Coordinates of C-alpha atoms in Angstrom, one line a residue:
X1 CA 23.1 206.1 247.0
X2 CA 19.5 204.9 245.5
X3 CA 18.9 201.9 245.2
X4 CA 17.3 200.4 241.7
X5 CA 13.5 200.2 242.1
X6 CA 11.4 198.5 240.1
X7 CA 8.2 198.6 241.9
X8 CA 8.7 202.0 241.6
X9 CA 9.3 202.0 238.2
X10 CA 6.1 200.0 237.6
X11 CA 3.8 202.6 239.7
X12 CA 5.3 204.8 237.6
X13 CA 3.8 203.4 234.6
X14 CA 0.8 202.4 235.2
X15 CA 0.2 205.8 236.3
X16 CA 1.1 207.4 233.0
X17 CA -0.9 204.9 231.4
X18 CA -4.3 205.9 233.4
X19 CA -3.2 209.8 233.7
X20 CA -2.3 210.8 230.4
X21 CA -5.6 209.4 228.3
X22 CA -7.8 210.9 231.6
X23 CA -6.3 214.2 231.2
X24 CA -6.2 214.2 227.1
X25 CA -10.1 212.9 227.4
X26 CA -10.7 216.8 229.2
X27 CA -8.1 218.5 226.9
X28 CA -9.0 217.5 223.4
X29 CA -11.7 220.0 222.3
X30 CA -11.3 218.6 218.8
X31 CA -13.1 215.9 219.7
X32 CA -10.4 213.4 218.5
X33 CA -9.7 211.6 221.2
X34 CA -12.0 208.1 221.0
X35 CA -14.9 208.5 223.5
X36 CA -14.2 204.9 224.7
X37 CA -11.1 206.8 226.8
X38 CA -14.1 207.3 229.2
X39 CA -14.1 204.0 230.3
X40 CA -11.3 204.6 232.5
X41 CA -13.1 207.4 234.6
X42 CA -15.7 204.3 235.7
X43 CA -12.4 202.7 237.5
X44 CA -12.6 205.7 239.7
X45 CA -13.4 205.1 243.3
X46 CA -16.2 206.8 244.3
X47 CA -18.2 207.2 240.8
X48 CA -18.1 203.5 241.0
X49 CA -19.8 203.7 243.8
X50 CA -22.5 206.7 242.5
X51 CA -23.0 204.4 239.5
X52 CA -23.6 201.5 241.4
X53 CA -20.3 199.2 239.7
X54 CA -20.1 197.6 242.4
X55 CA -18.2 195.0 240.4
X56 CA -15.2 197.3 239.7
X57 CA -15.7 198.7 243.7
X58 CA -15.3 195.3 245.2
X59 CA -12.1 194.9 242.6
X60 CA -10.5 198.0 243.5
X61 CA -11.2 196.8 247.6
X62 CA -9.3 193.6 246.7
X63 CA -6.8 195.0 245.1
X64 CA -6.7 197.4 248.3
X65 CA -6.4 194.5 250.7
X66 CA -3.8 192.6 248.7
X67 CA -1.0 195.0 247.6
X68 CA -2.1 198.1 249.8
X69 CA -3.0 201.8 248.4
X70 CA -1.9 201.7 245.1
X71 CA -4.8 203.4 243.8
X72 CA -4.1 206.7 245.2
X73 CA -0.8 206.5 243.4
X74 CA -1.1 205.1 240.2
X75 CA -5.1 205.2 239.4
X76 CA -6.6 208.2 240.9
X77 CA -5.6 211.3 238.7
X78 CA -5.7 213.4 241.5
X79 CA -3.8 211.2 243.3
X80 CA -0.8 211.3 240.2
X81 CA -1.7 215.0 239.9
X82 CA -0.4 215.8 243.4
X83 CA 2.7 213.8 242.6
X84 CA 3.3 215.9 239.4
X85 CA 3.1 219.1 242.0
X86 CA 5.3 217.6 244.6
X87 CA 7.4 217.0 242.0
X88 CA 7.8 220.2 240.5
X89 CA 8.1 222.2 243.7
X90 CA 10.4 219.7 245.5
X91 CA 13.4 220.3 242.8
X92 CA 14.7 223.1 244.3
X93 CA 14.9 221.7 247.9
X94 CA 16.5 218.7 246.5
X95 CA 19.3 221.2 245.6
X96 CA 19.6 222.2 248.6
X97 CA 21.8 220.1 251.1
X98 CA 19.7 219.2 254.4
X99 CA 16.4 220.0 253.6
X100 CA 14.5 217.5 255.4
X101 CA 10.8 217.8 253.2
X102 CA 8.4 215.3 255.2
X103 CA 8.8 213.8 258.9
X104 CA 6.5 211.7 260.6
X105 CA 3.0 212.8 261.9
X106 CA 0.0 211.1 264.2
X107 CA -3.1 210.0 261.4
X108 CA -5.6 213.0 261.9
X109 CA -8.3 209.6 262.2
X110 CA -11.1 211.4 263.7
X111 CA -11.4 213.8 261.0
X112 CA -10.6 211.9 258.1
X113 CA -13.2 209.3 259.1
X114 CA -15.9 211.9 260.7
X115 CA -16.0 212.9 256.5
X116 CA -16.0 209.8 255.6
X117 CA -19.0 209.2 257.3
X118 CA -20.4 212.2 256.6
X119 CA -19.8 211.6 253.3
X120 CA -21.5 208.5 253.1
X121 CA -24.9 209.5 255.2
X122 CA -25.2 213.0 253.0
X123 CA -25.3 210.6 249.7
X124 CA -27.5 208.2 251.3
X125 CA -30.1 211.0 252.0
X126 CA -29.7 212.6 248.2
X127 CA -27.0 215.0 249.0
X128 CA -24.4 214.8 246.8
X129 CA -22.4 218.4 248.9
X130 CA -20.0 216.7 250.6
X131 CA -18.4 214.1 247.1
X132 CA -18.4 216.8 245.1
X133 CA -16.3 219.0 247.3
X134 CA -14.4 216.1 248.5
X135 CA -14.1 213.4 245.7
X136 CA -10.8 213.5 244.1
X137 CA -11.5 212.7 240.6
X138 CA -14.5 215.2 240.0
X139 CA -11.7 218.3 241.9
X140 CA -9.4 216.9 239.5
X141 CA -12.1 217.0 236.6
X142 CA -13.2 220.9 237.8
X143 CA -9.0 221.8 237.4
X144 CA -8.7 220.7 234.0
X145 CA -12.0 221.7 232.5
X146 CA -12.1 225.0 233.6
X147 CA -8.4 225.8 233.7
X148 CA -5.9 223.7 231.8
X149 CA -8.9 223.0 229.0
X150 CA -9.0 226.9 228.6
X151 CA -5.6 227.5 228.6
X152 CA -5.0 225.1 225.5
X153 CA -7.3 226.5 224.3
X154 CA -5.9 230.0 224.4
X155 CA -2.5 228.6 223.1
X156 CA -4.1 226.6 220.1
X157 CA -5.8 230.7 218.9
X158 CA -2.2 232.3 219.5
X159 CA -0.7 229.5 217.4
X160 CA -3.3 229.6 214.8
X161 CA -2.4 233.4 214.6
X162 CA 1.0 233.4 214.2
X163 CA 0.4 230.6 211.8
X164 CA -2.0 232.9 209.8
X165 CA 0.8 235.5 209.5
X166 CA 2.8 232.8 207.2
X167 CA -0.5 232.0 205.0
X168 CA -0.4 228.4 207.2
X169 CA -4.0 227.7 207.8
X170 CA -3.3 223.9 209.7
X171 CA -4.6 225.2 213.0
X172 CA -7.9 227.2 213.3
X173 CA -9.8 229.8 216.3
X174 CA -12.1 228.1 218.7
X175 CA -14.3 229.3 221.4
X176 CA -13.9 229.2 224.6
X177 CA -17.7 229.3 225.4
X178 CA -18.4 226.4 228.3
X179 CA -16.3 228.3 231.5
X180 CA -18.4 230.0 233.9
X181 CA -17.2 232.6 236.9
X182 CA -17.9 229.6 239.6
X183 CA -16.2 226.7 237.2
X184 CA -13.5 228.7 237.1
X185 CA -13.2 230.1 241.7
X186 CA -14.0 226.4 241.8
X187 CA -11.0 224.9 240.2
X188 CA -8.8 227.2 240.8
X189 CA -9.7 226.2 245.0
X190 CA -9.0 223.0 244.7
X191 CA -6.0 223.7 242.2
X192 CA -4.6 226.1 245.3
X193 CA -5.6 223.6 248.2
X194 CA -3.7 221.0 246.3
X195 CA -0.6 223.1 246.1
X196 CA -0.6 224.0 249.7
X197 CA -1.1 220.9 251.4
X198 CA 1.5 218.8 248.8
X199 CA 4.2 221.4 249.3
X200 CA 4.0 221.8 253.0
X201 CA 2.5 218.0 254.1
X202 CA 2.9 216.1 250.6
X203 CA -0.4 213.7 250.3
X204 CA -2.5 215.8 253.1
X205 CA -5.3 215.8 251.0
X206 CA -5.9 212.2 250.6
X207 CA -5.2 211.3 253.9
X208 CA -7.4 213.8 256.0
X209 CA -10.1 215.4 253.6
X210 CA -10.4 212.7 250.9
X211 CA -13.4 210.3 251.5
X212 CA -11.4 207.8 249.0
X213 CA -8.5 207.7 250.9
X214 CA -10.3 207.2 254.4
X215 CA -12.5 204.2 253.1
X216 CA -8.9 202.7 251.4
X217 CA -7.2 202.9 254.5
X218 CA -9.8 201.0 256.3
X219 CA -8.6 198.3 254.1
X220 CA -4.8 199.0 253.5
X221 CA -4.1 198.6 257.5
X222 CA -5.0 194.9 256.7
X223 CA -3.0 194.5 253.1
X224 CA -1.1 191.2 252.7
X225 CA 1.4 193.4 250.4
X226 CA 3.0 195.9 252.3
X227 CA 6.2 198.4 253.1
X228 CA 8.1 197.5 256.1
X229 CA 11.7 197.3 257.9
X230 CA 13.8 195.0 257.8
X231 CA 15.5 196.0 261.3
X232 CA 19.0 194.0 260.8
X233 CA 19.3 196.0 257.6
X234 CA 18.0 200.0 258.7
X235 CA 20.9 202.1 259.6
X236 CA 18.7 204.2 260.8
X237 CA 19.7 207.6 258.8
X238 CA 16.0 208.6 258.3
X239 CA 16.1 209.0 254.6
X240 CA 12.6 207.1 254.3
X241 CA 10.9 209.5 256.8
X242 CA 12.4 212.6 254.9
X243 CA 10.7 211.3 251.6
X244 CA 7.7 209.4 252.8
X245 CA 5.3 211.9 251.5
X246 CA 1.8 210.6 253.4
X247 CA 3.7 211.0 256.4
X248 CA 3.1 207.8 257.2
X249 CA 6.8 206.3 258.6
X250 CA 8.2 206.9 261.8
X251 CA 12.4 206.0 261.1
X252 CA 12.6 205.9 265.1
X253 CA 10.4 203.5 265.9
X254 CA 10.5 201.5 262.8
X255 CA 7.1 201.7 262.0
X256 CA 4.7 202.1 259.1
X257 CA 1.3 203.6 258.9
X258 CA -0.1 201.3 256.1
X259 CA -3.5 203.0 256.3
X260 CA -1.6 206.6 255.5
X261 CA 1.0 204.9 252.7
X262 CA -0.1 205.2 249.4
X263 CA 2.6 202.9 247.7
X264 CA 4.6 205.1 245.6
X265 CA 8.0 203.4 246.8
X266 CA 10.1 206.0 247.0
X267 CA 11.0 205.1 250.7
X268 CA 12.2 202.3 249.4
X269 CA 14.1 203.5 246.5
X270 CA 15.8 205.9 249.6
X271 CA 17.3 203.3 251.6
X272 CA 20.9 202.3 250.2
X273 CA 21.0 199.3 252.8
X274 CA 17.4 197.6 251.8
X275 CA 16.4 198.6 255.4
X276 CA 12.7 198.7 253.8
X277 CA 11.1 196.3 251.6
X278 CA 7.6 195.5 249.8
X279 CA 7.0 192.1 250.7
X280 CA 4.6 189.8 252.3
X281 CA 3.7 190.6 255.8
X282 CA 0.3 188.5 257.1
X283 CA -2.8 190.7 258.6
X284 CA -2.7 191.9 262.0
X285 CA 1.2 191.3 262.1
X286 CA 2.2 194.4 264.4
X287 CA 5.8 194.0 264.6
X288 CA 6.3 196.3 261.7
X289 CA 3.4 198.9 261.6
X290 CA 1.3 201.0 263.6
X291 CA -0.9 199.3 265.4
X292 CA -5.1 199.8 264.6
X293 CA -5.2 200.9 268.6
X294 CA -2.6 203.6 268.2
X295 CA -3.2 205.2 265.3
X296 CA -6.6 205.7 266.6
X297 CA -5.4 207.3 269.9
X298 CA -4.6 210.7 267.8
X299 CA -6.3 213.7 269.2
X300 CA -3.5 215.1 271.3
X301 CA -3.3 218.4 272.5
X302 CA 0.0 219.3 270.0
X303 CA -2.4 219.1 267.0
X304 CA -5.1 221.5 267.4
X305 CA -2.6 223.7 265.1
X306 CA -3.2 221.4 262.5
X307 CA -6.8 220.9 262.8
X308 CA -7.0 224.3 262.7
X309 CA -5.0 224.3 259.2
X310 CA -7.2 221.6 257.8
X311 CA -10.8 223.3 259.0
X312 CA -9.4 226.4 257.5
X313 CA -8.8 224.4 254.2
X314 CA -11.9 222.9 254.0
X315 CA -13.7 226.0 254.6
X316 CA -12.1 227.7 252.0
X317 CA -12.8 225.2 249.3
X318 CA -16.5 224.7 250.9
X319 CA -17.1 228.7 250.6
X320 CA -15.2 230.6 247.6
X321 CA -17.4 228.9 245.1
X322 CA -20.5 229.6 247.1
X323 CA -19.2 233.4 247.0
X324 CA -18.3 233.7 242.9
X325 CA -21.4 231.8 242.3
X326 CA -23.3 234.3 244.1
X327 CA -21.6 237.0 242.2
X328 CA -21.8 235.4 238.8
X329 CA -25.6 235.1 240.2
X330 CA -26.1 238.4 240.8
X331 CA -24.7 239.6 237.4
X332 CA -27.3 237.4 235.8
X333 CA -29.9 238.9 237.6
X334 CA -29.4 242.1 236.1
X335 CA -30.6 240.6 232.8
X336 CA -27.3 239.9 230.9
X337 CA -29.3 238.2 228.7
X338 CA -29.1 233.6 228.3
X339 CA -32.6 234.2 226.4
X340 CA -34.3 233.3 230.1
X341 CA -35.0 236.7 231.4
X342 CA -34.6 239.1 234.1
X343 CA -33.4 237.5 237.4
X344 CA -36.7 237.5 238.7
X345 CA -37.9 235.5 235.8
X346 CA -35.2 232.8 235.8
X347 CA -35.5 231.8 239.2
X348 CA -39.4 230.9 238.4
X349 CA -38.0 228.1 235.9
X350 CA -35.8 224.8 237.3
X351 CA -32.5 224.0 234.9
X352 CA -32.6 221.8 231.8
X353 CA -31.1 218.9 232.4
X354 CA -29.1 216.7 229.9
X355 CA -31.1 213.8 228.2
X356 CA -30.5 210.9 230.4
X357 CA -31.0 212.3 233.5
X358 CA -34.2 211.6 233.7
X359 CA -35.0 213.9 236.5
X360 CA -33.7 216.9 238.4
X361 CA -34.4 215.4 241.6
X362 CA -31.7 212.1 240.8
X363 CA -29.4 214.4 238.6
X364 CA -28.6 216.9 241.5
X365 CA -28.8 213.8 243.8
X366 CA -25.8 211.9 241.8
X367 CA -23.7 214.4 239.7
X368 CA -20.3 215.1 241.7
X369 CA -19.7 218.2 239.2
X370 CA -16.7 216.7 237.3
X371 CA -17.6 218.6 234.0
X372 CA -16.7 215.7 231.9
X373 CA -20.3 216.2 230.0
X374 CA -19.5 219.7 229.5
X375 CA -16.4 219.6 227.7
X376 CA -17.4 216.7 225.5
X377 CA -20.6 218.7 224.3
X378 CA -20.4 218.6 221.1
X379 CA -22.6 221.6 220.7
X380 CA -21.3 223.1 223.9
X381 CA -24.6 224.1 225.7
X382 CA -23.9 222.3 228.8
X383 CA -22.6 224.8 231.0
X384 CA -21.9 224.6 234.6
X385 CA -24.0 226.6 237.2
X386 CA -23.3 228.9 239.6
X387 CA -25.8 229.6 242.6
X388 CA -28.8 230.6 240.2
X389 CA -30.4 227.7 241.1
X390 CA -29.7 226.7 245.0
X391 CA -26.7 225.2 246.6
X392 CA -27.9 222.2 245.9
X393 CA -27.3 222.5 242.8
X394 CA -23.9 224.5 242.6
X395 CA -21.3 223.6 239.8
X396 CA -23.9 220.9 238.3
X397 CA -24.6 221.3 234.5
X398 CA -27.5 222.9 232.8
X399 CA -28.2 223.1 229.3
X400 CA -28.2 226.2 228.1
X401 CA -28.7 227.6 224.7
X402 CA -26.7 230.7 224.3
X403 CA -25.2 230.0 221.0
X404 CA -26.1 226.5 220.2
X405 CA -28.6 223.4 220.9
X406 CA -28.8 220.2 221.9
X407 CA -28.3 218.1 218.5
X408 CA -30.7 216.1 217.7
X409 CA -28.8 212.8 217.3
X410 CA -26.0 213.2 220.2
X411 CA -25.5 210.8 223.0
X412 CA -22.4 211.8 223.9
X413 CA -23.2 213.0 227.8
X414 CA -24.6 210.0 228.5
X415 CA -22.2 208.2 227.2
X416 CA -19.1 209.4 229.3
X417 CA -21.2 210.6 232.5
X418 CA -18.6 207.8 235.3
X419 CA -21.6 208.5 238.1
X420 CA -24.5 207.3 236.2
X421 CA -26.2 210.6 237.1
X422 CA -26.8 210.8 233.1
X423 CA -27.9 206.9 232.3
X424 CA -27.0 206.1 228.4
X425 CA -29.7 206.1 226.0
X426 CA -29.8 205.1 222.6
X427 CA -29.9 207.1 219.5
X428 CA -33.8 206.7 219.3
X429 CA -34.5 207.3 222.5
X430 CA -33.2 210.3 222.6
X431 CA -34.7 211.5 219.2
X432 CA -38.1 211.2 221.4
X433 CA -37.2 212.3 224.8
X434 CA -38.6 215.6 225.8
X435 CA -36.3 217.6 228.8
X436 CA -38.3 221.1 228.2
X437 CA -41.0 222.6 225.7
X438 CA -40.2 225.4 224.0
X439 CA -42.2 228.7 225.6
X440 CA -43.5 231.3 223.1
X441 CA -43.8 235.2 224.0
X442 CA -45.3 236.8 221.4
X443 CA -44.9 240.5 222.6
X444 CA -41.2 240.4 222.2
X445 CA -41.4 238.7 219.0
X446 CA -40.0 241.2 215.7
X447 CA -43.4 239.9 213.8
X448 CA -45.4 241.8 216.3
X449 CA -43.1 244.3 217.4
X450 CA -41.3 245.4 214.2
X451 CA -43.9 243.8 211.7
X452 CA -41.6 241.9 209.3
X453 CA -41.1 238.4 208.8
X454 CA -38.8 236.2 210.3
X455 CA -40.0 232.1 211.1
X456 CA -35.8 231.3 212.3
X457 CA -37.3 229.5 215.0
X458 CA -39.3 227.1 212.7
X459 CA -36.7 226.7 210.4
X460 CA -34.5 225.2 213.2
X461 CA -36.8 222.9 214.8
X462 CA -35.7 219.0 213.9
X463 CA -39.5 218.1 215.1
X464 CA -41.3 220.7 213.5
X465 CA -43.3 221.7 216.8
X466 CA -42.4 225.1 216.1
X467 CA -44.3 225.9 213.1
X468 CA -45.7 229.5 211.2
X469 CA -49.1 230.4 211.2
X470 CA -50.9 233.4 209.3
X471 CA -50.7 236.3 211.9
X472 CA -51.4 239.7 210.0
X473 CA -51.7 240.3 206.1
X474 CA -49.3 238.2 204.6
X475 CA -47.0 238.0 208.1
X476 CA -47.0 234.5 210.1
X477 CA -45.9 233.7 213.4
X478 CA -44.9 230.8 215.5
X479 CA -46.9 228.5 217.6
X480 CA -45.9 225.6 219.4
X481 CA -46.8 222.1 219.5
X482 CA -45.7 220.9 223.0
X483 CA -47.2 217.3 222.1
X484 CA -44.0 217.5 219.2
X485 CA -41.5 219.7 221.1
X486 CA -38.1 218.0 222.8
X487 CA -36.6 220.7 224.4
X488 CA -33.4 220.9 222.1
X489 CA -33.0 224.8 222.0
X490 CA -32.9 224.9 218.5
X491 CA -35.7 227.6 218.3
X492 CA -34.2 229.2 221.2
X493 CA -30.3 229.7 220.5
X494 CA -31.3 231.0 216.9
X495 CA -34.2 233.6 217.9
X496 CA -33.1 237.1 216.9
X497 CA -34.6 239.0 220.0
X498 CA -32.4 240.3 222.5
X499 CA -31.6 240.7 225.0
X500 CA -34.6 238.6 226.2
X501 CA -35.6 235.9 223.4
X502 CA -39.0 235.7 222.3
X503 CA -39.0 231.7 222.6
X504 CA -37.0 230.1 225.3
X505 CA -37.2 226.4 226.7
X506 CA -38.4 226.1 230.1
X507 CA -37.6 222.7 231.6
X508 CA -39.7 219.7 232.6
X509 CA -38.3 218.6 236.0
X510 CA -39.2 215.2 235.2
X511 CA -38.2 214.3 231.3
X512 CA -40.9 213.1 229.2
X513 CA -41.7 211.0 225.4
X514 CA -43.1 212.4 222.6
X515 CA -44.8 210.1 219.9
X516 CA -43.3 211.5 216.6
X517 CA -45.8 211.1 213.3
X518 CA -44.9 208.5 211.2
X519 CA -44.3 210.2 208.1
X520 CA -42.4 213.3 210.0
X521 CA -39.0 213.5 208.2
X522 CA -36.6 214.9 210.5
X523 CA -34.5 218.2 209.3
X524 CA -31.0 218.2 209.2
X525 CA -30.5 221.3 211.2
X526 CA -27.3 223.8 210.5
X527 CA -27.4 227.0 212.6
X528 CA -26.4 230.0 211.4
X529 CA -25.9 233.1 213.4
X530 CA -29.5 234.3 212.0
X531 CA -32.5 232.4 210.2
X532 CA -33.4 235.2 207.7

């Protein structure tokens, strides 16, 4: 019989409360959801730490030392995420009378801290590889903008149809325009990593691969708070081992791994006799946990099987996005048109990067790849990239304007960005920030090649750097005015010309200020699918 748990109860809660608005913030595509939500993602461990908070890090290491790893249960939405998944595949075995899920197991230290460090000197040399393979949140951010985002998505356009069929217009067809091939191989590896290790090892993940969960449990071993037996009370039936899902309690020995236990409780809610308890316990007490000395002694022969499992893992998830973003790659190469060109072409020009980077050298250095910016684009041209541009800067976004443009008066990527890799800027700032300068090619324009008019570009530039000049008889064509052009695409998503556009945006790898005129009044621009 359980026993009434209401520490349980309250991890419980708290993760609801940080889960739900995380995971609505990547869902809504309406756009209805307050961007303020996104001030949860900065209490996430490692962008904290990309962003330089080192307010909310040395919070999150206090809270650590006091009352043990409750983050990875009740803040980190990966963390919750794998609960939801042990939770869903467990309910059969419960069913099932003397199915024993979880037993104890040796810390895998030396790899789990070999990342961490690995981790940490990679970032500290501008290589951001290794956190956005590794880092929790931004695999958590990958899944549910490239998967569960889409898949709403879907269901909204097969309500709105059935919907239509009564003459109820309430819900309405949207695009599903911002999911690329390596998004998409990306997600979906972390998505089936995450299913393999909870069902067969429960929190695997966060205790061998994630570099969150290494640099907690350098702190948790020493937490005032923590789990452990009360020896007069254990029966010793083994019920907490069975459902300790970090592996972290051996019933034999009556000991707890405190760096491994990620405070979820449910050992405790387990024992019918109070046999463990959440209480008090002073540093360095080793009555009633695995010693530091042990659990570091934990290469033994009997688990090269496992580091096997885990290199395996962790080659997968390092290599299938490589191998779709070559693919998706290749396919772009053969000039399915973006408006940049053959694949010869494109590889001349660097990516557009979102206003507020301020460089592409500190943008690929910082951004873990969450996708956060890309699905609250307003104008959806952020799109993640696949290996057109370099490892270096697989699954990072790139503005690209396919169907839309950067709006002129949009700060929204900078706004929600939890690494600092897009810094905010204000509304007036951006107005004047150049990130590219529109490129003219005049021999695939339709005023040369077909002779009739056409000035879409011009019409759809809030700046006006893209303006009409005589040209032939009564014909005029464009010419740009890089001292007025920002970059925003607006001339580019609306050109006519296809497959290759006759004006595309070619990036400046270091952003730039205009000085607009005085007296320039700014357009309100409103695409339509063509300017004549």
């Amino acid at each position: 019989m359980k026993r009434p748990n209401y520490l349980k109860g309250l991890r419980v809660l708290l993760a609801v409360l940080f889960f739900v608005p995380i995971l609505l913030f990547f869902l809504d595509f309406t756009n209805k959801i307050p961007v303020e939500v996104h001030r949860l993602l900065h209490a996430q461990l490692l962008p904290a730490v990309m962003a330089g908070m080192f307010g909310i890090v040395a919070i999150l290491l206090i809270a650590t030392l006091l009352f043990g790893r409750i983050y990875c249960s009740a803040l980190c939405p990966a963390g919750v995420f794998q609960d939801i998944i042990n939770r869903i595949f467990c309910i059969g075995k419960k069913k099932k009378k003397g199915v024993r899920r979880f037993k104890y197991r040796k810390p895998a230290n030396w790899l789990r801290y070999v990342l961490l460090a690995a981790t940490v000197v990679t970032a500290l040399f501008g290589f951001s590889g290794l956190c956005l393979l590794l880092d929790p949140y931004s695999n958590f951010g990958r899944i549910a903008a490239n998967l569960f985002r889409p898949a709403v998505m879907w269901g909204n356009n097969v309500l709105a149809d059935w919907l239509m069929t009564m003459d109820n217009y309430t819900l309405f067809h949207v695009t599903i325009s911002t999911v690329s091939i390596a998004g998409v191989v990306a997600a979906m590896t972390a998505l089936v990593v995450f299913i393999v290790m909870v069902v067969f090892r429960g929190r695997l993940f966060c205790n061998t691969l994630c570099p969150v969960g290494a640099l907690l449990s350098l702190v948790s071993r020493y937490s005032f708070f923590r789990i452990s037996f009360d020896k007069e009370a254990c029966t010793h039936c083994g019920n907490c081992e069975h459902t300790c899902k970090a592996e972290a309690i051996d019933a034999k020995a009556l000991t707890v791994d405190t760096s491994r236990c990620v405070d979820c409780f449910n050992c405790v809610s387990s024992c019918a006799k109070g046999g463990l308890q959440y209480r008090f316990n002073p540093p360095f007490k080793k009555a009633n946990e695995v010693s530091t000395e042990s659990s570091l002694k934990m290469e033994q022969p009997a688990a090269n099987s496992r580091r096997t499992f885990l290199a395996t893992g962790a080659t997968i998830a390092a290599t299938l996005p490589v191998v779709s973003a070559i693919a998706e790659s290749a396919g772009q190469g053969k000039g399915k048109g973006n408006g940049h060109g053959a694949g010869k072409n494109r590889k001349q020009w660097p990516p557009i990067t979102p206003p507020g980077s301020l460089n592409l050298e500190r943008f690929k250095d910082k951004c873990t790849g969450c996708h956060i910016c890309v699905v609250k684009c307003p104008s959806q041209v952020l799109r993640p990239a696949g290996m057109e541009y370099g490892f270096d800067y697989l699954l990072k976004p790139r503005m690209a304007y396919i169907s839309s443009y950067c709006n002129y008066e949009c700060t929204v990527c900078s706004e929600v960005c939890p690494v600092g890799a897009i810094t905010p800027i204000t509304m007036e700032e951006k107005k004047s920030l150049q990130v590219g300068i529109a490129t003219f090619f005049i021999n695939r324009c339709i005023v040369k090649t077909e002779g009739t008019d056409c000035g879409a570009c011009s019409e759809h530039c809030p700046t006006q750097a893209v303006h009409m000049v005589p040209y032939e008889g009564t014909l005029t064509i464009p010419q740009v005015n890089p001292d007025l052009c920002v970059g925003c695409g607006g001339c580019e998503s609306i050109c006519p010309v296809r497959p290759m556009r006759a004006i595309i945006v070619k990036a400046n790898t270091e952003h730039q200020h205009i000085v607009l005129p005085e007296e320039e009044e700014v357009k309100n621009v409103e695409v339509d699918d063509f300017g004549f």
